[in-house]
Amino acid sequence: MKKALYLIAGLLAMACARSPYTDQPIRSGEIWPDDRGEHINAHGGGILCYDNTFYWFGEHKGERSSSAFVGVTCYSSKDLVNWKYEGVALSVEDDPESEITRGCVLERPKVIYNKKTGKFVMWFHLELKGRGYSAARAAVAVSDNVTGPYKYLGSGRVNPGILAQNVSEEDLASLEGLPELESWTPEWLDAVKKGLYYKRDFEGGQMSRDMTLYVDDDGKAYHIYASEENLTLNIAELSDDYLSHSGKYVRVAPTGHNEAPSIFKRNGTYWMITSGCTGWAPNAARMFSASDIMGPWTQYPNPCRGEKSEITYGGQSTYILPVPGKKDLYIFMADIWRPAHPIDARYIWLPIQFGEDGVPFLEWMDEWNIEAYK
Ligand code: GAL
């Protein structure tokens, strides 16, 4: 009996030791120094929680260029405020023939852990060097260690020749023989909704730009990306090893012009926050919900409230982190881009709030702390 009590006391002590958050403030928009005193350089990123440690992966940005001259950086933290630089998790390559050669565009990396294979899997948006944003490829890398080095596996358009679950052969057939349509006319919008660009890219695979990953409770992982010239989002299930696509996918909000997708699930409802498409300039966030990740998705008004809500407080969504051990704390993460000085881009981290109806909303906070949440 005594032994059992000691065991319980010991376990409780361990559990407390595993609640290492801090009341140090999170200050959005400010310089955020790492353990070396340098501003964290992990933009368009996301966070993986593994073995009681948080790992922040993001784009390394330089002084003058937004292109990738270093690769994907990784930082670790126990409390989400104090971050240790772990180095370059995926490095760009010197070989000019490499798809990830120095000077390519490598954006919005996200890492997930596959319990079945024990591997860490990274997906990101890749644009081939010197080709602007025309490649629109999804790229994948893998590692046995969370901090890397990640091995680059390859890139491509998504699900070539495979019909999305919510596209019908009839819709595609109705697009046969259409004359050239002027953009944004009612006829063009109707054609895009039916799959004008989807059909164009069907054989070669769908375009994939801004992206995120989501692992559901059942271990299935999803790749959510801006497709069809950024006019339509796609949600595509990954294979069991997370290294490719399973072929099951849906189109979401065609003609909606959404990018920068971020997603979380609360009480069985999926919520997705995105941005519009205005490059590095901020715009109003959008929000959608669904009871099944494959849809249908319903659009809500802009979740941001208060001053600068029409430009997401100057930022663009990148990730939403449910904080373990903190019921109802979901951190909305966004980037305040500085295209003229990319390395100085800042981070917005705000706790998502919920109305009585359970609908999420955001308000600017100069500072807040995680420990204040139950
Ligand atoms: C943004 C996008 C960024 C980057 C940028 C380039 O719209 O979210 O990830 O691609 O455009 O202009």
PDB file of N, CA and C in Angstrom, residues 64-116:
ATOM      1  N   ARG A  64      18.615  40.052 -47.601  1.00  0.00           N
ATOM      2  CA  ARG A  64      18.023  40.746 -48.748  1.00  0.00           C
ATOM      3  C   ARG A  64      17.075  39.898 -49.581  1.00  0.00           C
ATOM      4  N   SER A  65      17.246  38.575 -49.518  1.00  0.00           N
ATOM      5  CA  SER A  65      16.453  37.726 -50.410  1.00  0.00           C
ATOM      6  C   SER A  65      15.536  36.802 -49.619  1.00  0.00           C
ATOM      7  N   SER A  66      14.368  36.529 -50.201  1.00  0.00           N
ATOM      8  CA  SER A  66      13.456  35.582 -49.569  1.00  0.00           C
ATOM      9  C   SER A  66      13.700  34.161 -50.064  1.00  0.00           C
ATOM     10  N   SER A  67      14.596  34.008 -51.057  1.00  0.00           N
ATOM     11  CA  SER A  67      14.887  32.663 -51.564  1.00  0.00           C
ATOM     12  C   SER A  67      15.679  31.876 -50.523  1.00  0.00           C
ATOM     13  N   ALA A  68      15.789  30.553 -50.756  1.00  0.00           N
ATOM     14  CA  ALA A  68      16.444  29.680 -49.772  1.00  0.00           C
ATOM     15  C   ALA A  68      17.938  29.568 -50.067  1.00  0.00           C
ATOM     16  N   PHE A  69      18.751  30.146 -49.195  1.00  0.00           N
ATOM     17  CA  PHE A  69      20.204  30.012 -49.327  1.00  0.00           C
ATOM     18  C   PHE A  69      20.766  29.145 -48.205  1.00  0.00           C
ATOM     19  N   VAL A  70      19.928  28.758 -47.274  1.00  0.00           N
ATOM     20  CA  VAL A  70      20.366  27.935 -46.145  1.00  0.00           C
ATOM     21  C   VAL A  70      19.485  26.676 -46.043  1.00  0.00           C
ATOM     22  N   GLY A  71      18.189  26.856 -45.876  1.00  0.00           N
ATOM     23  CA  GLY A  71      17.282  25.709 -45.791  1.00  0.00           C
ATOM     24  C   GLY A  71      16.269  25.872 -44.682  1.00  0.00           C
ATOM     25  N   VAL A  72      15.891  24.739 -44.104  1.00  0.00           N
ATOM     26  CA  VAL A  72      14.878  24.740 -43.042  1.00  0.00           C
ATOM     27  C   VAL A  72      15.597  24.685 -41.691  1.00  0.00           C
ATOM     28  N   THR A  73      15.317  25.645 -40.840  1.00  0.00           N
ATOM     29  CA  THR A  73      15.956  25.687 -39.530  1.00  0.00           C
ATOM     30  C   THR A  73      15.080  24.994 -38.495  1.00  0.00           C
ATOM     31  N   CYS A  74      15.705  24.621 -37.368  1.00  0.00           N
ATOM     32  CA  CYS A  74      14.968  23.969 -36.284  1.00  0.00           C
ATOM     33  C   CYS A  74      15.404  24.566 -34.946  1.00  0.00           C
ATOM     34  N   TYR A  75      14.432  24.799 -34.093  1.00  0.00           N
ATOM     35  CA  TYR A  75      14.674  25.290 -32.734  1.00  0.00           C
ATOM     36  C   TYR A  75      13.911  24.372 -31.785  1.00  0.00           C
ATOM     37  N   SER A  76      14.405  24.217 -30.549  1.00  0.00           N
ATOM     38  CA  SER A  76      13.676  23.391 -29.581  1.00  0.00           C
ATOM     39  C   SER A  76      13.382  24.193 -28.322  1.00  0.00           C
ATOM     40  N   SER A  77      12.309  23.792 -27.635  1.00  0.00           N
ATOM     41  CA  SER A  77      11.906  24.492 -26.419  1.00  0.00           C
ATOM     42  C   SER A  77      11.064  23.571 -25.557  1.00  0.00           C
ATOM     43  N   LYS A  78      11.134  23.766 -24.254  1.00  0.00           N
ATOM     44  CA  LYS A  78      10.258  23.039 -23.344  1.00  0.00           C
ATOM     45  C   LYS A  78       9.037  23.879 -23.005  1.00  0.00           C
ATOM     46  N   ASP A  79       9.174  25.213 -23.107  1.00  0.00           N
ATOM     47  CA  ASP A  79       8.115  26.089 -22.597  1.00  0.00           C
ATOM     48  C   ASP A  79       7.496  27.003 -23.657  1.00  0.00           C
ATOM     49  N   LEU A  80       7.921  26.860 -24.905  1.00  0.00           N
ATOM     50  CA  LEU A  80       7.388  27.618 -26.045  1.00  0.00           C
ATOM     51  C   LEU A  80       7.812  29.095 -26.050  1.00  0.00           C
ATOM     52  N   VAL A  81       8.612  29.514 -25.083  1.00  0.00           N
ATOM     53  CA  VAL A  81       9.070  30.916 -25.054  1.00  0.00           C
ATOM     54  C   VAL A  81      10.583  30.986 -25.249  1.00  0.00           C
ATOM     55  N   ASN A  82      11.300  30.082 -24.570  1.00  0.00           N
ATOM     56  CA  ASN A  82      12.771  30.053 -24.657  1.00  0.00           C
ATOM     57  C   ASN A  82      13.187  28.986 -25.668  1.00  0.00           C
ATOM     58  N   TRP A  83      13.821  29.409 -26.754  1.00  0.00           N
ATOM     59  CA  TRP A  83      14.119  28.506 -27.865  1.00  0.00           C
ATOM     60  C   TRP A  83      15.623  28.347 -28.063  1.00  0.00           C
ATOM     61  N   LYS A  84      16.016  27.084 -28.233  1.00  0.00           N
ATOM     62  CA  LYS A  84      17.425  26.764 -28.492  1.00  0.00           C
ATOM     63  C   LYS A  84      17.598  26.482 -29.981  1.00  0.00           C
ATOM     64  N   TYR A  85      18.583  27.084 -30.571  1.00  0.00           N
ATOM     65  CA  TYR A  85      18.856  26.851 -31.998  1.00  0.00           C
ATOM     66  C   TYR A  85      19.418  25.444 -32.182  1.00  0.00           C
ATOM     67  N   GLU A  86      18.766  24.629 -32.995  1.00  0.00           N
ATOM     68  CA  GLU A  86      19.217  23.246 -33.220  1.00  0.00           C
ATOM     69  C   GLU A  86      19.904  23.090 -34.574  1.00  0.00           C
ATOM     70  N   GLY A  87      20.013  24.178 -35.329  1.00  0.00           N
ATOM     71  CA  GLY A  87      20.727  24.111 -36.606  1.00  0.00           C
ATOM     72  C   GLY A  87      19.796  23.939 -37.785  1.00  0.00           C
ATOM     73  N   VAL A  88      20.415  23.599 -38.923  1.00  0.00           N
ATOM     74  CA  VAL A  88      19.672  23.471 -40.176  1.00  0.00           C
ATOM     75  C   VAL A  88      19.190  22.027 -40.295  1.00  0.00           C
ATOM     76  N   ALA A  89      17.885  21.846 -40.311  1.00  0.00           N
ATOM     77  CA  ALA A  89      17.322  20.494 -40.346  1.00  0.00           C
ATOM     78  C   ALA A  89      17.377  19.918 -41.758  1.00  0.00           C
ATOM     79  N   LEU A  90      17.052  20.752 -42.743  1.00  0.00           N
ATOM     80  CA  LEU A  90      17.166  20.351 -44.153  1.00  0.00           C
ATOM     81  C   LEU A  90      17.956  21.442 -44.854  1.00  0.00           C
ATOM     82  N   SER A  91      19.080  21.044 -45.408  1.00  0.00           N
ATOM     83  CA  SER A  91      19.955  22.025 -46.039  1.00  0.00           C
ATOM     84  C   SER A  91      19.696  22.086 -47.541  1.00  0.00           C
ATOM     85  N   VAL A  92      19.766  23.294 -48.114  1.00  0.00           N
ATOM     86  CA  VAL A  92      19.754  23.396 -49.570  1.00  0.00           C
ATOM     87  C   VAL A  92      21.060  22.775 -50.068  1.00  0.00           C
ATOM     88  N   GLU A  93      21.131  22.475 -51.370  1.00  0.00           N
ATOM     89  CA  GLU A  93      22.296  21.754 -51.879  1.00  0.00           C
ATOM     90  C   GLU A  93      23.123  22.621 -52.830  1.00  0.00           C
ATOM     91  N   ASP A  94      24.403  22.304 -52.932  1.00  0.00           N
ATOM     92  CA  ASP A  94      25.290  23.087 -53.812  1.00  0.00           C
ATOM     93  C   ASP A  94      25.182  22.666 -55.266  1.00  0.00           C
ATOM     94  N   ASP A  95      24.814  21.395 -55.491  1.00  0.00           N
ATOM     95  CA  ASP A  95      24.700  20.873 -56.851  1.00  0.00           C
ATOM     96  C   ASP A  95      23.665  21.689 -57.629  1.00  0.00           C
ATOM     97  N   PRO A  96      24.079  22.373 -58.718  1.00  0.00           N
ATOM     98  CA  PRO A  96      23.113  23.198 -59.461  1.00  0.00           C
ATOM     99  C   PRO A  96      21.985  22.376 -60.084  1.00  0.00           C
ATOM    100  N   GLU A  97      22.196  21.065 -60.215  1.00  0.00           N
ATOM    101  CA  GLU A  97      21.167  20.190 -60.800  1.00  0.00           C
ATOM    102  C   GLU A  97      20.122  19.759 -59.757  1.00  0.00           C
ATOM    103  N   SER A  98      20.439  19.969 -58.486  1.00  0.00           N
ATOM    104  CA  SER A  98      19.520  19.535 -57.425  1.00  0.00           C
ATOM    105  C   SER A  98      18.245  20.379 -57.457  1.00  0.00           C
ATOM    106  N   GLU A  99      17.112  19.744 -57.158  1.00  0.00           N
ATOM    107  CA  GLU A  99      15.843  20.490 -57.099  1.00  0.00           C
ATOM    108  C   GLU A  99      15.864  21.500 -55.961  1.00  0.00           C
ATOM    109  N   ILE A 100      16.662  21.203 -54.926  1.00  0.00           N
ATOM    110  CA  ILE A 100      16.727  22.145 -53.792  1.00  0.00           C
ATOM    111  C   ILE A 100      18.094  22.835 -53.774  1.00  0.00           C
ATOM    112  N   THR A 101      18.531  23.227 -54.959  1.00  0.00           N
ATOM    113  CA  THR A 101      19.804  23.934 -55.048  1.00  0.00           C
ATOM    114  C   THR A 101      19.690  25.305 -54.386  1.00  0.00           C
ATOM    115  N   ARG A 102      20.814  25.783 -53.857  1.00  0.00           N
ATOM    116  CA  ARG A 102      20.867  27.096 -53.205  1.00  0.00           C
ATOM    117  C   ARG A 102      20.231  28.152 -54.106  1.00  0.00           C
ATOM    118  N   GLY A 103      19.254  28.908 -53.578  1.00  0.00           N
ATOM    119  CA  GLY A 103      18.600  29.936 -54.394  1.00  0.00           C
ATOM    120  C   GLY A 103      17.226  29.509 -54.907  1.00  0.00           C
ATOM    121  N   CYS A 104      16.832  28.272 -54.575  1.00  0.00           N
ATOM    122  CA  CYS A 104      15.462  27.859 -54.908  1.00  0.00           C
ATOM    123  C   CYS A 104      14.510  28.569 -53.945  1.00  0.00           C
ATOM    124  N   VAL A 105      13.209  28.361 -54.131  1.00  0.00           N
ATOM    125  CA  VAL A 105      12.240  28.897 -53.161  1.00  0.00           C
ATOM    126  C   VAL A 105      11.712  27.708 -52.361  1.00  0.00           C
ATOM    127  N   LEU A 106      11.935  27.760 -51.069  1.00  0.00           N
ATOM    128  CA  LEU A 106      11.558  26.639 -50.199  1.00  0.00           C
ATOM    129  C   LEU A 106      10.731  27.251 -49.070  1.00  0.00           C
ATOM    130  N   GLU A 107       9.406  27.024 -49.101  1.00  0.00           N
ATOM    131  CA  GLU A 107       8.531  27.755 -48.183  1.00  0.00           C
ATOM    132  C   GLU A 107       7.621  26.846 -47.359  1.00  0.00           C
ATOM    133  N   ARG A 108       7.221  27.383 -46.204  1.00  0.00           N
ATOM    134  CA  ARG A 108       6.204  26.801 -45.332  1.00  0.00           C
ATOM    135  C   ARG A 108       6.444  25.338 -44.967  1.00  0.00           C
ATOM    136  N   PRO A 109       7.673  25.001 -44.529  1.00  0.00           N
ATOM    137  CA  PRO A 109       7.955  23.618 -44.128  1.00  0.00           C
ATOM    138  C   PRO A 109       7.167  23.229 -42.871  1.00  0.00           C
ATOM    139  N   LYS A 110       6.714  21.974 -42.832  1.00  0.00           N
ATOM    140  CA  LYS A 110       6.030  21.441 -41.653  1.00  0.00           C
ATOM    141  C   LYS A 110       6.569  20.024 -41.434  1.00  0.00           C
ATOM    142  N   VAL A 111       6.711  19.641 -40.178  1.00  0.00           N
ATOM    143  CA  VAL A 111       7.229  18.309 -39.857  1.00  0.00           C
ATOM    144  C   VAL A 111       6.220  17.561 -39.008  1.00  0.00           C
ATOM    145  N   ILE A 112       6.003  16.288 -39.328  1.00  0.00           N
ATOM    146  CA  ILE A 112       5.141  15.434 -38.519  1.00  0.00           C
ATOM    147  C   ILE A 112       5.885  14.138 -38.207  1.00  0.00           C
ATOM    148  N   TYR A 113       5.451  13.480 -37.144  1.00  0.00           N
ATOM    149  CA  TYR A 113       6.102  12.246 -36.713  1.00  0.00           C
ATOM    150  C   TYR A 113       5.193  11.069 -37.039  1.00  0.00           C
ATOM    151  N   ASN A 114       5.771  10.048 -37.663  1.00  0.00           N
ATOM    152  CA  ASN A 114       4.995   8.866 -38.000  1.00  0.00           C
ATOM    153  C   ASN A 114       5.252   7.762 -36.962  1.00  0.00           C
ATOM    154  N   LYS A 115       4.223   7.495 -36.146  1.00  0.00           N
ATOM    155  CA  LYS A 115       4.391   6.523 -35.053  1.00  0.00           C
ATOM    156  C   LYS A 115       4.704   5.127 -35.576  1.00  0.00           C
ATOM    157  N   LYS A 116       4.137   4.775 -36.757  1.00  0.00           N
ATOM    158  CA  LYS A 116       4.334   3.417 -37.279  1.00  0.00           C
ATOM    159  C   LYS A 116       5.760   3.201 -37.756  1.00  0.00           C
TER     160      LYS A 116
END
